[in-house]
PDB file of C-alpha atoms and ligand atoms in Angstrom:
ATOM      1  CA  UNK A   1     132.576 144.132  82.847  1.00 45.00           C
ATOM      2  CA  UNK A   2     133.239 147.877  82.674  1.00 46.00           C
ATOM      3  CA  UNK A   3     131.367 149.853  80.022  1.00 43.00           C
ATOM      4  CA  UNK A   4     133.896 152.679  80.224  1.00 56.00           C
ATOM      5  CA  UNK A   5     136.396 152.874  77.410  1.00 75.00           C
ATOM      6  CA  UNK A   6     139.037 155.395  76.476  1.00 86.00           C
ATOM      7  CA  UNK A   7     137.185 156.555  73.369  1.00 95.00           C
ATOM      8  CA  UNK A   8     135.639 160.019  72.930  1.00 95.00           C
ATOM      9  CA  UNK A   9     131.924 160.658  73.657  1.00 96.00           C
ATOM     10  CA  UNK A  10     129.665 159.790  70.714  1.00 96.00           C
ATOM     11  CA  UNK A  11     128.514 163.387  70.141  1.00 95.00           C
ATOM     12  CA  UNK A  12     132.149 164.300  69.632  1.00 96.00           C
ATOM     13  CA  UNK A  13     132.653 161.330  67.285  1.00 96.00           C
ATOM     14  CA  UNK A  14     129.662 162.441  65.196  1.00 96.00           C
ATOM     15  CA  UNK A  15     130.927 166.036  65.023  1.00 95.00           C
ATOM     16  CA  UNK A  16     134.525 165.042  64.216  1.00 95.00           C
ATOM     17  CA  UNK A  17     133.506 162.710  61.389  1.00 94.00           C
ATOM     18  CA  UNK A  18     130.601 164.846  60.208  1.00 92.00           C
ATOM     19  CA  UNK A  19     128.076 162.012  60.539  1.00 95.00           C
ATOM     20  CA  UNK A  20     124.893 163.953  59.855  1.00 94.00           C
ATOM     21  CA  UNK A  21     122.100 161.371  59.865  1.00 93.00           C
ATOM     22  CA  UNK A  22     120.792 160.158  56.513  1.00 94.00           C
ATOM     23  CA  UNK A  23     117.115 159.237  56.511  1.00 92.00           C
ATOM     24  CA  UNK A  24     117.469 156.950  53.495  1.00 92.00           C
ATOM     25  CA  UNK A  25     119.821 154.744  55.542  1.00 95.00           C
ATOM     26  CA  UNK A  26     117.481 154.666  58.550  1.00 93.00           C
ATOM     27  CA  UNK A  27     120.048 156.505  60.657  1.00 95.00           C
ATOM     28  CA  UNK A  28     118.730 157.158  64.163  1.00 96.00           C
ATOM     29  CA  UNK A  29     121.738 156.924  66.428  1.00 97.00           C
ATOM     30  CA  UNK A  30     121.984 155.903  70.083  1.00 97.00           C
ATOM     31  CA  UNK A  31     124.441 158.227  71.793  1.00 96.00           C
ATOM     32  CA  UNK A  32     123.972 157.175  75.428  1.00 96.00           C
ATOM     33  CA  UNK A  33     126.618 154.549  76.209  1.00 96.00           C
ATOM     34  CA  UNK A  34     124.735 153.406  79.323  1.00 96.00           C
ATOM     35  CA  UNK A  35     121.803 152.572  77.068  1.00 97.00           C
ATOM     36  CA  UNK A  36     123.924 150.779  74.464  1.00 97.00           C
ATOM     37  CA  UNK A  37     125.567 148.756  77.271  1.00 97.00           C
ATOM     38  CA  UNK A  38     122.095 147.837  78.543  1.00 98.00           C
ATOM     39  CA  UNK A  39     121.068 146.637  75.066  1.00 98.00           C
ATOM     40  CA  UNK A  40     124.289 144.627  74.811  1.00 98.00           C
ATOM     41  CA  UNK A  41     123.507 143.009  78.193  1.00 98.00           C
ATOM     42  CA  UNK A  42     120.032 142.053  76.911  1.00 98.00           C
ATOM     43  CA  UNK A  43     121.828 139.627  74.604  1.00 98.00           C
ATOM     44  CA  UNK A  44     123.047 137.719  77.682  1.00 98.00           C
ATOM     45  CA  UNK A  45     126.595 136.546  78.247  1.00 97.00           C
ATOM     46  CA  UNK A  46     128.687 137.523  75.228  1.00 98.00           C
ATOM     47  CA  UNK A  47     131.936 136.028  76.449  1.00 97.00           C
ATOM     48  CA  UNK A  48     133.006 133.347  74.006  1.00 96.00           C
ATOM     49  CA  UNK A  49     130.574 134.524  71.304  1.00 98.00           C
ATOM     50  CA  UNK A  50     131.143 136.061  67.911  1.00 98.00           C
ATOM     51  CA  UNK A  51     128.579 138.844  67.483  1.00 98.00           C
ATOM     52  CA  UNK A  52     127.161 140.050  64.172  1.00 98.00           C
ATOM     53  CA  UNK A  53     126.089 143.682  64.310  1.00 98.00           C
ATOM     54  CA  UNK A  54     124.270 145.212  61.362  1.00 98.00           C
ATOM     55  CA  UNK A  55     124.545 148.988  60.995  1.00 98.00           C
ATOM     56  CA  UNK A  56     127.029 150.046  63.699  1.00 98.00           C
ATOM     57  CA  UNK A  57     126.885 153.685  62.559  1.00 98.00           C
ATOM     58  CA  UNK A  58     129.151 155.744  64.863  1.00 98.00           C
ATOM     59  CA  UNK A  59     129.574 152.632  67.037  1.00 98.00           C
ATOM     60  CA  UNK A  60     127.664 153.190  70.284  1.00 98.00           C
ATOM     61  CA  UNK A  61     126.247 149.671  70.400  1.00 98.00           C
ATOM     62  CA  UNK A  62     129.524 148.260  69.052  1.00 98.00           C
ATOM     63  CA  UNK A  63     131.313 149.765  72.029  1.00 98.00           C
ATOM     64  CA  UNK A  64     128.720 148.239  74.357  1.00 97.00           C
ATOM     65  CA  UNK A  65     129.162 144.783  72.804  1.00 98.00           C
ATOM     66  CA  UNK A  66     132.953 144.918  73.100  1.00 98.00           C
ATOM     67  CA  UNK A  67     132.899 146.311  76.638  1.00 96.00           C
ATOM     68  CA  UNK A  68     130.443 143.568  77.638  1.00 96.00           C
ATOM     69  CA  UNK A  69     132.992 140.972  76.589  1.00 97.00           C
ATOM     70  CA  UNK A  70     132.094 139.770  73.074  1.00 98.00           C
ATOM     71  CA  UNK A  71     134.912 137.560  71.798  1.00 98.00           C
ATOM     72  CA  UNK A  72     134.676 139.228  68.385  1.00 98.00           C
ATOM     73  CA  UNK A  73     132.268 141.679  66.756  1.00 98.00           C
ATOM     74  CA  UNK A  74     131.720 141.678  63.012  1.00 98.00           C
ATOM     75  CA  UNK A  75     130.018 144.967  62.160  1.00 98.00           C
ATOM     76  CA  UNK A  76     128.435 145.438  58.732  1.00 98.00           C
ATOM     77  CA  UNK A  77     127.952 149.084  57.768  1.00 98.00           C
ATOM     78  CA  UNK A  78     126.771 150.390  54.405  1.00 97.00           C
ATOM     79  CA  UNK A  79     127.735 154.021  55.021  1.00 97.00           C
ATOM     80  CA  UNK A  80     131.461 154.518  54.378  1.00 97.00           C
ATOM     81  CA  UNK A  81     131.388 157.817  56.323  1.00 97.00           C
ATOM     82  CA  UNK A  82     131.245 155.748  59.539  1.00 98.00           C
ATOM     83  CA  UNK A  83     134.441 153.792  58.821  1.00 98.00           C
ATOM     84  CA  UNK A  84     136.977 156.168  60.494  1.00 97.00           C
ATOM     85  CA  UNK A  85     134.944 156.243  63.727  1.00 97.00           C
ATOM     86  CA  UNK A  86     134.702 152.442  63.673  1.00 98.00           C
ATOM     87  CA  UNK A  87     138.452 152.129  62.958  1.00 98.00           C
ATOM     88  CA  UNK A  88     139.092 154.077  66.158  1.00 96.00           C
ATOM     89  CA  UNK A  89     137.033 151.511  68.110  1.00 97.00           C
ATOM     90  CA  UNK A  90     138.858 148.631  66.406  1.00 97.00           C
ATOM     91  CA  UNK A  91     142.165 150.159  67.525  1.00 96.00           C
ATOM     92  CA  UNK A  92     140.934 150.379  71.124  1.00 96.00           C
ATOM     93  CA  UNK A  93     139.943 146.665  71.104  1.00 96.00           C
ATOM     94  CA  UNK A  94     142.780 145.023  69.138  1.00 96.00           C
ATOM     95  CA  UNK A  95     141.795 141.943  67.149  1.00 97.00           C
ATOM     96  CA  UNK A  96     138.173 141.990  68.356  1.00 98.00           C
ATOM     97  CA  UNK A  97     136.343 144.203  65.847  1.00 98.00           C
ATOM     98  CA  UNK A  98     136.072 143.528  62.126  1.00 98.00           C
ATOM     99  CA  UNK A  99     134.228 146.171  60.114  1.00 98.00           C
ATOM    100  CA  UNK A 100     132.754 145.254  56.753  1.00 98.00           C
ATOM    101  CA  UNK A 101     131.693 148.122  54.498  1.00 98.00           C
ATOM    102  CA  UNK A 102     128.817 146.285  52.843  1.00 98.00           C
ATOM    103  CA  UNK A 103     125.080 146.036  52.364  1.00 98.00           C
ATOM    104  CA  UNK A 104     123.855 143.517  54.967  1.00 98.00           C
ATOM    105  CA  UNK A 105     121.198 142.316  52.502  1.00 97.00           C
ATOM    106  CA  UNK A 106     123.861 141.305  50.003  1.00 97.00           C
ATOM    107  CA  UNK A 107     126.360 139.720  52.392  1.00 96.00           C
ATOM    108  CA  UNK A 108     127.034 136.064  53.233  1.00 96.00           C
ATOM    109  CA  UNK A 109     127.407 137.037  56.901  1.00 96.00           C
ATOM    110  CA  UNK A 110     127.998 133.545  58.288  1.00 96.00           C
ATOM    111  CA  UNK A 111     131.229 133.264  56.306  1.00 97.00           C
ATOM    112  CA  UNK A 112     132.733 135.977  58.518  1.00 98.00           C
ATOM    113  CA  UNK A 113     131.913 134.529  61.944  1.00 98.00           C
ATOM    114  CA  UNK A 114     132.826 131.472  63.988  1.00 98.00           C
ATOM    115  CA  UNK A 115     130.131 129.793  66.126  1.00 98.00           C
ATOM    116  CA  UNK A 116     128.767 130.251  68.690  1.00 98.00           C
ATOM    117  CA  UNK A 117     127.136 133.356  67.231  1.00 98.00           C
ATOM    118  CA  UNK A 118     124.732 135.991  68.526  1.00 98.00           C
ATOM    119  CA  UNK A 119     123.217 138.758  66.408  1.00 98.00           C
ATOM    120  CA  UNK A 120     122.684 142.153  68.020  1.00 98.00           C
ATOM    121  CA  UNK A 121     121.616 145.297  66.144  1.00 98.00           C
ATOM    122  CA  UNK A 122     119.846 148.608  66.189  1.00 97.00           C
ATOM    123  CA  UNK A 123     118.493 147.899  62.742  1.00 95.00           C
ATOM    124  CA  UNK A 124     117.792 150.400  60.014  1.00 91.00           C
ATOM    125  CA  UNK A 125     113.988 150.402  59.931  1.00 86.00           C
ATOM    126  CA  UNK A 126     113.758 150.084  56.159  1.00 88.00           C
ATOM    127  CA  UNK A 127     115.513 146.692  56.048  1.00 95.00           C
ATOM    128  CA  UNK A 128     114.860 145.387  59.578  1.00 96.00           C
ATOM    129  CA  UNK A 129     111.917 143.115  58.798  1.00 97.00           C
ATOM    130  CA  UNK A 130     113.593 141.709  55.679  1.00 97.00           C
ATOM    131  CA  UNK A 131     116.726 140.820  57.671  1.00 98.00           C
ATOM    132  CA  UNK A 132     114.671 139.273  60.484  1.00 98.00           C
ATOM    133  CA  UNK A 133     112.726 137.075  58.056  1.00 97.00           C
ATOM    134  CA  UNK A 134     115.983 135.888  56.484  1.00 97.00           C
ATOM    135  CA  UNK A 135     117.493 135.056  59.892  1.00 98.00           C
ATOM    136  CA  UNK A 136     114.306 133.191  60.823  1.00 98.00           C
ATOM    137  CA  UNK A 137     114.167 131.120  57.638  1.00 96.00           C
ATOM    138  CA  UNK A 138     117.552 129.460  57.092  1.00 96.00           C
ATOM    139  CA  UNK A 139     117.656 126.215  55.088  1.00 91.00           C
ATOM    140  CA  UNK A 140     118.018 124.106  58.253  1.00 93.00           C
ATOM    141  CA  UNK A 141     117.253 124.379  61.966  1.00 97.00           C
ATOM    142  CA  UNK A 142     118.793 125.153  64.459  1.00 97.00           C
ATOM    143  CA  UNK A 143     120.173 128.246  62.710  1.00 98.00           C
ATOM    144  CA  UNK A 144     123.797 129.396  62.807  1.00 97.00           C
ATOM    145  CA  UNK A 145     122.917 131.969  65.496  1.00 98.00           C
ATOM    146  CA  UNK A 146     121.847 131.306  69.091  1.00 98.00           C
ATOM    147  CA  UNK A 147     119.960 134.528  69.701  1.00 98.00           C
ATOM    148  CA  UNK A 148     118.810 137.735  68.023  1.00 98.00           C
ATOM    149  CA  UNK A 149     118.641 140.975  70.011  1.00 98.00           C
ATOM    150  CA  UNK A 150     117.159 143.556  67.700  1.00 98.00           C
ATOM    151  CA  UNK A 151     115.732 147.049  67.815  1.00 98.00           C
ATOM    152  CA  UNK A 152     112.524 147.583  65.840  1.00 98.00           C
ATOM    153  CA  UNK A 153     109.754 150.110  65.648  1.00 97.00           C
ATOM    154  CA  UNK A 154     107.373 149.262  68.492  1.00 98.00           C
ATOM    155  CA  UNK A 155     104.653 148.233  66.058  1.00 97.00           C
ATOM    156  CA  UNK A 156     106.935 145.642  64.402  1.00 98.00           C
ATOM    157  CA  UNK A 157     108.123 144.383  67.813  1.00 98.00           C
ATOM    158  CA  UNK A 158     104.468 143.896  68.804  1.00 98.00           C
ATOM    159  CA  UNK A 159     103.872 141.848  65.649  1.00 98.00           C
ATOM    160  CA  UNK A 160     106.851 139.571  66.444  1.00 98.00           C
ATOM    161  CA  UNK A 161     105.639 138.679  69.965  1.00 98.00           C
ATOM    162  CA  UNK A 162     101.876 138.788  69.242  1.00 98.00           C
ATOM    163  CA  UNK A 163      99.598 136.005  70.489  1.00 98.00           C
ATOM    164  CA  UNK A 164      96.604 134.502  68.613  1.00 97.00           C
ATOM    165  CA  UNK A 165      93.453 136.578  68.868  1.00 96.00           C
ATOM    166  CA  UNK A 166      95.253 139.913  68.701  1.00 96.00           C
ATOM    167  CA  UNK A 167      95.335 142.334  65.778  1.00 95.00           C
ATOM    168  CA  UNK A 168      99.139 142.167  65.625  1.00 97.00           C
ATOM    169  CA  UNK A 169      99.137 138.357  65.225  1.00 98.00           C
ATOM    170  CA  UNK A 170     100.191 137.203  61.766  1.00 97.00           C
ATOM    171  CA  UNK A 171     103.051 135.995  59.620  1.00 97.00           C
ATOM    172  CA  UNK A 172     105.857 137.548  61.694  1.00 98.00           C
ATOM    173  CA  UNK A 173     104.554 136.148  64.996  1.00 98.00           C
ATOM    174  CA  UNK A 174     104.229 132.654  63.529  1.00 98.00           C
ATOM    175  CA  UNK A 175     107.630 132.695  61.800  1.00 98.00           C
ATOM    176  CA  UNK A 176     109.298 133.954  64.968  1.00 98.00           C
ATOM    177  CA  UNK A 177     107.526 131.893  67.618  1.00 98.00           C
ATOM    178  CA  UNK A 178     107.385 128.601  65.715  1.00 98.00           C
ATOM    179  CA  UNK A 179     111.095 128.061  66.359  1.00 98.00           C
ATOM    180  CA  UNK A 180     112.084 130.748  68.884  1.00 98.00           C
ATOM    181  CA  UNK A 181     111.314 132.108  72.303  1.00 98.00           C
ATOM    182  CA  UNK A 182     110.455 135.759  71.602  1.00 98.00           C
ATOM    183  CA  UNK A 183     109.978 138.632  74.055  1.00 98.00           C
ATOM    184  CA  UNK A 184     110.141 142.400  74.177  1.00 98.00           C
ATOM    185  CA  UNK A 185     113.095 143.164  76.444  1.00 98.00           C
ATOM    186  CA  UNK A 186     112.978 146.950  76.450  1.00 98.00           C
ATOM    187  CA  UNK A 187     110.934 149.829  75.036  1.00 98.00           C
ATOM    188  CA  UNK A 188     112.444 153.174  74.069  1.00 98.00           C
ATOM    189  CA  UNK A 189     110.863 156.575  73.451  1.00 98.00           C
ATOM    190  CA  UNK A 190     111.770 158.569  70.311  1.00 98.00           C
ATOM    191  CA  UNK A 191     114.011 160.887  72.380  1.00 98.00           C
ATOM    192  CA  UNK A 192     116.432 158.012  73.033  1.00 98.00           C
ATOM    193  CA  UNK A 193     117.672 158.467  69.444  1.00 97.00           C
ATOM    194  CA  UNK A 194     119.442 161.230  67.542  1.00 96.00           C
ATOM    195  CA  UNK A 195     117.661 162.372  65.495  1.00 96.00           C
ATOM    196  CA  UNK A 196     114.415 161.293  67.204  1.00 97.00           C
ATOM    197  CA  UNK A 197     112.232 159.127  64.935  1.00 96.00           C
ATOM    198  CA  UNK A 198     108.452 159.660  64.799  1.00 95.00           C
ATOM    199  CA  UNK A 199     107.702 156.340  66.477  1.00 96.00           C
ATOM    200  CA  UNK A 200     108.515 154.452  69.669  1.00 98.00           C
ATOM    201  CA  UNK A 201     110.970 151.550  69.489  1.00 98.00           C
ATOM    202  CA  UNK A 202     111.521 148.253  71.262  1.00 98.00           C
ATOM    203  CA  UNK A 203     114.297 145.708  71.642  1.00 98.00           C
ATOM    204  CA  UNK A 204     113.134 142.174  70.877  1.00 98.00           C
ATOM    205  CA  UNK A 205     115.109 139.199  72.139  1.00 98.00           C
ATOM    206  CA  UNK A 206     114.675 135.909  70.295  1.00 98.00           C
ATOM    207  CA  UNK A 207     116.327 132.674  71.385  1.00 98.00           C
ATOM    208  CA  UNK A 208     116.496 129.832  68.869  1.00 98.00           C
ATOM    209  CA  UNK A 209     114.827 126.643  70.128  1.00 98.00           C
ATOM    210  CA  UNK A 210     116.766 123.428  69.414  1.00 98.00           C
ATOM    211  CA  UNK A 211     113.867 122.214  67.247  1.00 98.00           C
ATOM    212  CA  UNK A 212     110.560 123.645  65.966  1.00 98.00           C
ATOM    213  CA  UNK A 213     107.694 123.567  68.487  1.00 98.00           C
ATOM    214  CA  UNK A 214     105.530 121.557  66.065  1.00 98.00           C
ATOM    215  CA  UNK A 215     106.499 119.623  62.919  1.00 98.00           C
ATOM    216  CA  UNK A 216     105.853 121.268  59.534  1.00 97.00           C
ATOM    217  CA  UNK A 217     107.629 121.881  56.258  1.00 97.00           C
ATOM    218  CA  UNK A 218     108.880 125.485  56.378  1.00 96.00           C
ATOM    219  CA  UNK A 219     107.985 126.360  52.779  1.00 95.00           C
ATOM    220  CA  UNK A 220     104.463 124.882  53.063  1.00 97.00           C
ATOM    221  CA  UNK A 221     103.874 126.577  56.417  1.00 97.00           C
ATOM    222  CA  UNK A 222     104.954 129.915  54.956  1.00 96.00           C
ATOM    223  CA  UNK A 223     102.592 129.448  52.000  1.00 96.00           C
ATOM    224  CA  UNK A 224      99.644 128.545  54.229  1.00 97.00           C
ATOM    225  CA  UNK A 225     100.270 131.435  56.618  1.00 98.00           C
ATOM    226  CA  UNK A 226     100.764 133.981  53.827  1.00 96.00           C
ATOM    227  CA  UNK A 227      97.480 132.967  52.181  1.00 96.00           C
ATOM    228  CA  UNK A 228      95.538 132.779  55.445  1.00 97.00           C
ATOM    229  CA  UNK A 229      96.559 136.287  56.485  1.00 97.00           C
ATOM    230  CA  UNK A 230      96.372 137.839  53.034  1.00 94.00           C
ATOM    231  CA  UNK A 231      92.684 138.399  53.737  1.00 88.00           C
ATOM    232  CA  UNK A 232      92.718 138.109  57.519  1.00 86.00           C
ATOM    233  CA  UNK A 233      89.030 138.994  57.931  1.00 89.00           C
ATOM    234  CA  UNK A 234      87.916 136.045  55.803  1.00 94.00           C
ATOM    235  CA  UNK A 235      87.067 132.621  57.159  1.00 96.00           C
ATOM    236  CA  UNK A 236      89.764 129.995  56.619  1.00 97.00           C
ATOM    237  CA  UNK A 237      87.739 128.110  53.998  1.00 96.00           C
ATOM    238  CA  UNK A 238      87.515 131.239  51.837  1.00 96.00           C
ATOM    239  CA  UNK A 239      90.982 132.609  52.532  1.00 96.00           C
ATOM    240  CA  UNK A 240      92.665 129.278  51.725  1.00 96.00           C
ATOM    241  CA  UNK A 241      90.607 128.504  48.619  1.00 94.00           C
ATOM    242  CA  UNK A 242      92.824 127.227  45.794  1.00 93.00           C
ATOM    243  CA  UNK A 243      95.728 126.316  48.109  1.00 93.00           C
ATOM    244  CA  UNK A 244      95.038 122.587  47.696  1.00 92.00           C
ATOM    245  CA  UNK A 245      92.175 120.413  46.441  1.00 92.00           C
ATOM    246  CA  UNK A 246      89.449 119.731  49.040  1.00 94.00           C
ATOM    247  CA  UNK A 247      90.775 122.499  51.248  1.00 96.00           C
ATOM    248  CA  UNK A 248      87.775 122.385  53.583  1.00 96.00           C
ATOM    249  CA  UNK A 249      88.429 118.670  54.322  1.00 96.00           C
ATOM    250  CA  UNK A 250      92.076 119.439  55.007  1.00 97.00           C
ATOM    251  CA  UNK A 251      91.156 122.235  57.407  1.00 98.00           C
ATOM    252  CA  UNK A 252      88.962 119.758  59.301  1.00 98.00           C
ATOM    253  CA  UNK A 253      91.700 117.074  59.159  1.00 97.00           C
ATOM    254  CA  UNK A 254      94.014 119.597  60.811  1.00 97.00           C
ATOM    255  CA  UNK A 255      91.553 119.845  63.707  1.00 97.00           C
ATOM    256  CA  UNK A 256      90.432 123.363  62.735  1.00 98.00           C
ATOM    257  CA  UNK A 257      87.029 124.819  61.937  1.00 97.00           C
ATOM    258  CA  UNK A 258      86.574 126.085  58.353  1.00 97.00           C
ATOM    259  CA  UNK A 259      84.686 129.136  59.638  1.00 96.00           C
ATOM    260  CA  UNK A 260      87.584 130.204  61.904  1.00 95.00           C
ATOM    261  CA  UNK A 261      89.592 133.278  60.969  1.00 96.00           C
ATOM    262  CA  UNK A 262      93.387 133.155  60.670  1.00 97.00           C
ATOM    263  CA  UNK A 263      93.762 135.536  63.596  1.00 96.00           C
ATOM    264  CA  UNK A 264      92.280 132.900  65.964  1.00 96.00           C
ATOM    265  CA  UNK A 265      94.440 129.952  64.844  1.00 97.00           C
ATOM    266  CA  UNK A 266      97.430 129.176  67.088  1.00 98.00           C
ATOM    267  CA  UNK A 267     100.824 128.206  65.664  1.00 98.00           C
ATOM    268  CA  UNK A 268     100.096 124.530  66.392  1.00 98.00           C
ATOM    269  CA  UNK A 269      96.988 124.814  64.184  1.00 98.00           C
ATOM    270  CA  UNK A 270      98.927 126.339  61.287  1.00 98.00           C
ATOM    271  CA  UNK A 271     101.526 123.569  61.543  1.00 98.00           C
ATOM    272  CA  UNK A 272      98.751 120.926  61.461  1.00 98.00           C
ATOM    273  CA  UNK A 273      97.282 122.707  58.450  1.00 98.00           C
ATOM    274  CA  UNK A 274     100.673 122.751  56.692  1.00 98.00           C
ATOM    275  CA  UNK A 275     100.949 118.988  57.264  1.00 98.00           C
ATOM    276  CA  UNK A 276      97.409 118.419  56.003  1.00 97.00           C
ATOM    277  CA  UNK A 277      98.079 120.523  52.874  1.00 96.00           C
ATOM    278  CA  UNK A 278     101.389 118.743  52.194  1.00 94.00           C
ATOM    279  CA  UNK A 279      99.958 115.262  52.790  1.00 82.00           C
TER     280      UNK A 279
HETATM  281  N1  SAM B 301     123.975 151.056  65.637  1.00 69.78           N
HETATM  282  C1  SAM B 301     123.968 152.520  65.529  1.00 69.78           C
HETATM  283  C2  SAM B 301     123.347 153.096  66.783  1.00 69.78           C
HETATM  284  O1  SAM B 301     122.667 152.343  67.487  1.00 69.78           O
HETATM  285  O2  SAM B 301     123.525 154.275  67.025  1.00 69.78           O
HETATM  286  C3  SAM B 301     123.242 152.984  64.287  1.00 69.78           C
HETATM  287  C4  SAM B 301     121.849 152.465  64.098  1.00 69.78           C
HETATM  288  S1  SAM B 301     120.965 153.200  62.746  1.00 69.78           S
HETATM  289  C5  SAM B 301     119.295 152.884  63.275  1.00 69.78           C
HETATM  290  C6  SAM B 301     121.098 152.022  61.411  1.00 69.78           C
HETATM  291  C7  SAM B 301     122.488 151.880  60.772  1.00 69.78           C
HETATM  292  O3  SAM B 301     122.407 150.913  59.720  1.00 69.78           O
HETATM  293  C8  SAM B 301     123.050 153.143  60.112  1.00 69.78           C
HETATM  294  O4  SAM B 301     124.370 153.342  60.529  1.00 69.78           O
HETATM  295  C9  SAM B 301     122.969 152.860  58.603  1.00 69.78           C
HETATM  296  O5  SAM B 301     123.983 153.514  57.859  1.00 69.78           O
HETATM  297  C10 SAM B 301     123.138 151.355  58.573  1.00 69.78           C
HETATM  298  N2  SAM B 301     122.525 150.697  57.400  1.00 69.78           N
HETATM  299  C11 SAM B 301     121.397 151.054  56.722  1.00 69.78           C
HETATM  300  N3  SAM B 301     121.125 150.152  55.759  1.00 69.78           N
HETATM  301  C12 SAM B 301     122.093 149.199  55.836  1.00 69.78           C
HETATM  302  C13 SAM B 301     122.360 148.013  55.100  1.00 69.78           C
HETATM  303  N4  SAM B 301     121.555 147.611  54.101  1.00 69.78           N
HETATM  304  N5  SAM B 301     123.440 147.280  55.426  1.00 69.78           N
HETATM  305  C14 SAM B 301     124.262 147.657  56.448  1.00 69.78           C
HETATM  306  N6  SAM B 301     124.063 148.778  57.178  1.00 69.78           N
HETATM  307  C15 SAM B 301     122.993 149.544  56.885  1.00 69.78           C
END
């Protein structure tokens, strides 16, 4: 599908609506429409999907999502200064863009979309991890979304896709990979954004699996993982002390070695541990 629309270039949009970037809102805009179209394509086929976008800003990615064929885009933007620019996009794609002037952290987003749903966003860095954790921990599984295509700081992206044995491996990797396929789809240098942030960025693509890879109670697993990585240098038997009576026996029952460190334990091991702690 064509990525060309009849709307003005984004630099012009920013000048017309005086959208000087606000650091407190994590505003680092993407002004290259070829790049925003490429990010939209990373989300796969959008035809027939409702797409949730958090933080559309001046609407570069929004335009990409609509041009790539999203059935409907629901864009949640906290900064009211962006609304006129987004209204212009809504007028160019009648009936396909709904803009909500709201804080994404305070919104019941699912109430505004009809499945099937994909979530695509160049997230504000200050709330990106919080939103990801919420999307990864709904009350039931599979979640209401089929995939997440999200821009993060490179360091956060590395933590999401990290494998056991690496420094980046921890809570985010386990939460993400327990029930999703997760990969880095694209990396971007600071100059890709206006203004340029200090750090490199990456687009992570997560696809929800129909069921968790290994059985475990979500709340127990989260508790075990949080405690194990709270002092990641400690051996499991010390790090998990106080989590349950006879913790060393439970570690062994889970097929793990009490002298292992959290960093070495694969997701399967943490799930076994969660079952042993719950049992
Ligand atoms: N999507 C645009 C792009 O790629 O150029 C802008 C991305 S910018 C990194 C993040 C956007 O999120 C900004 O427009 C900012 O105003 C918005 N934002 C920040 N905090 C938000 C929140 N809590 N809820 C909704 N939008 C938020």
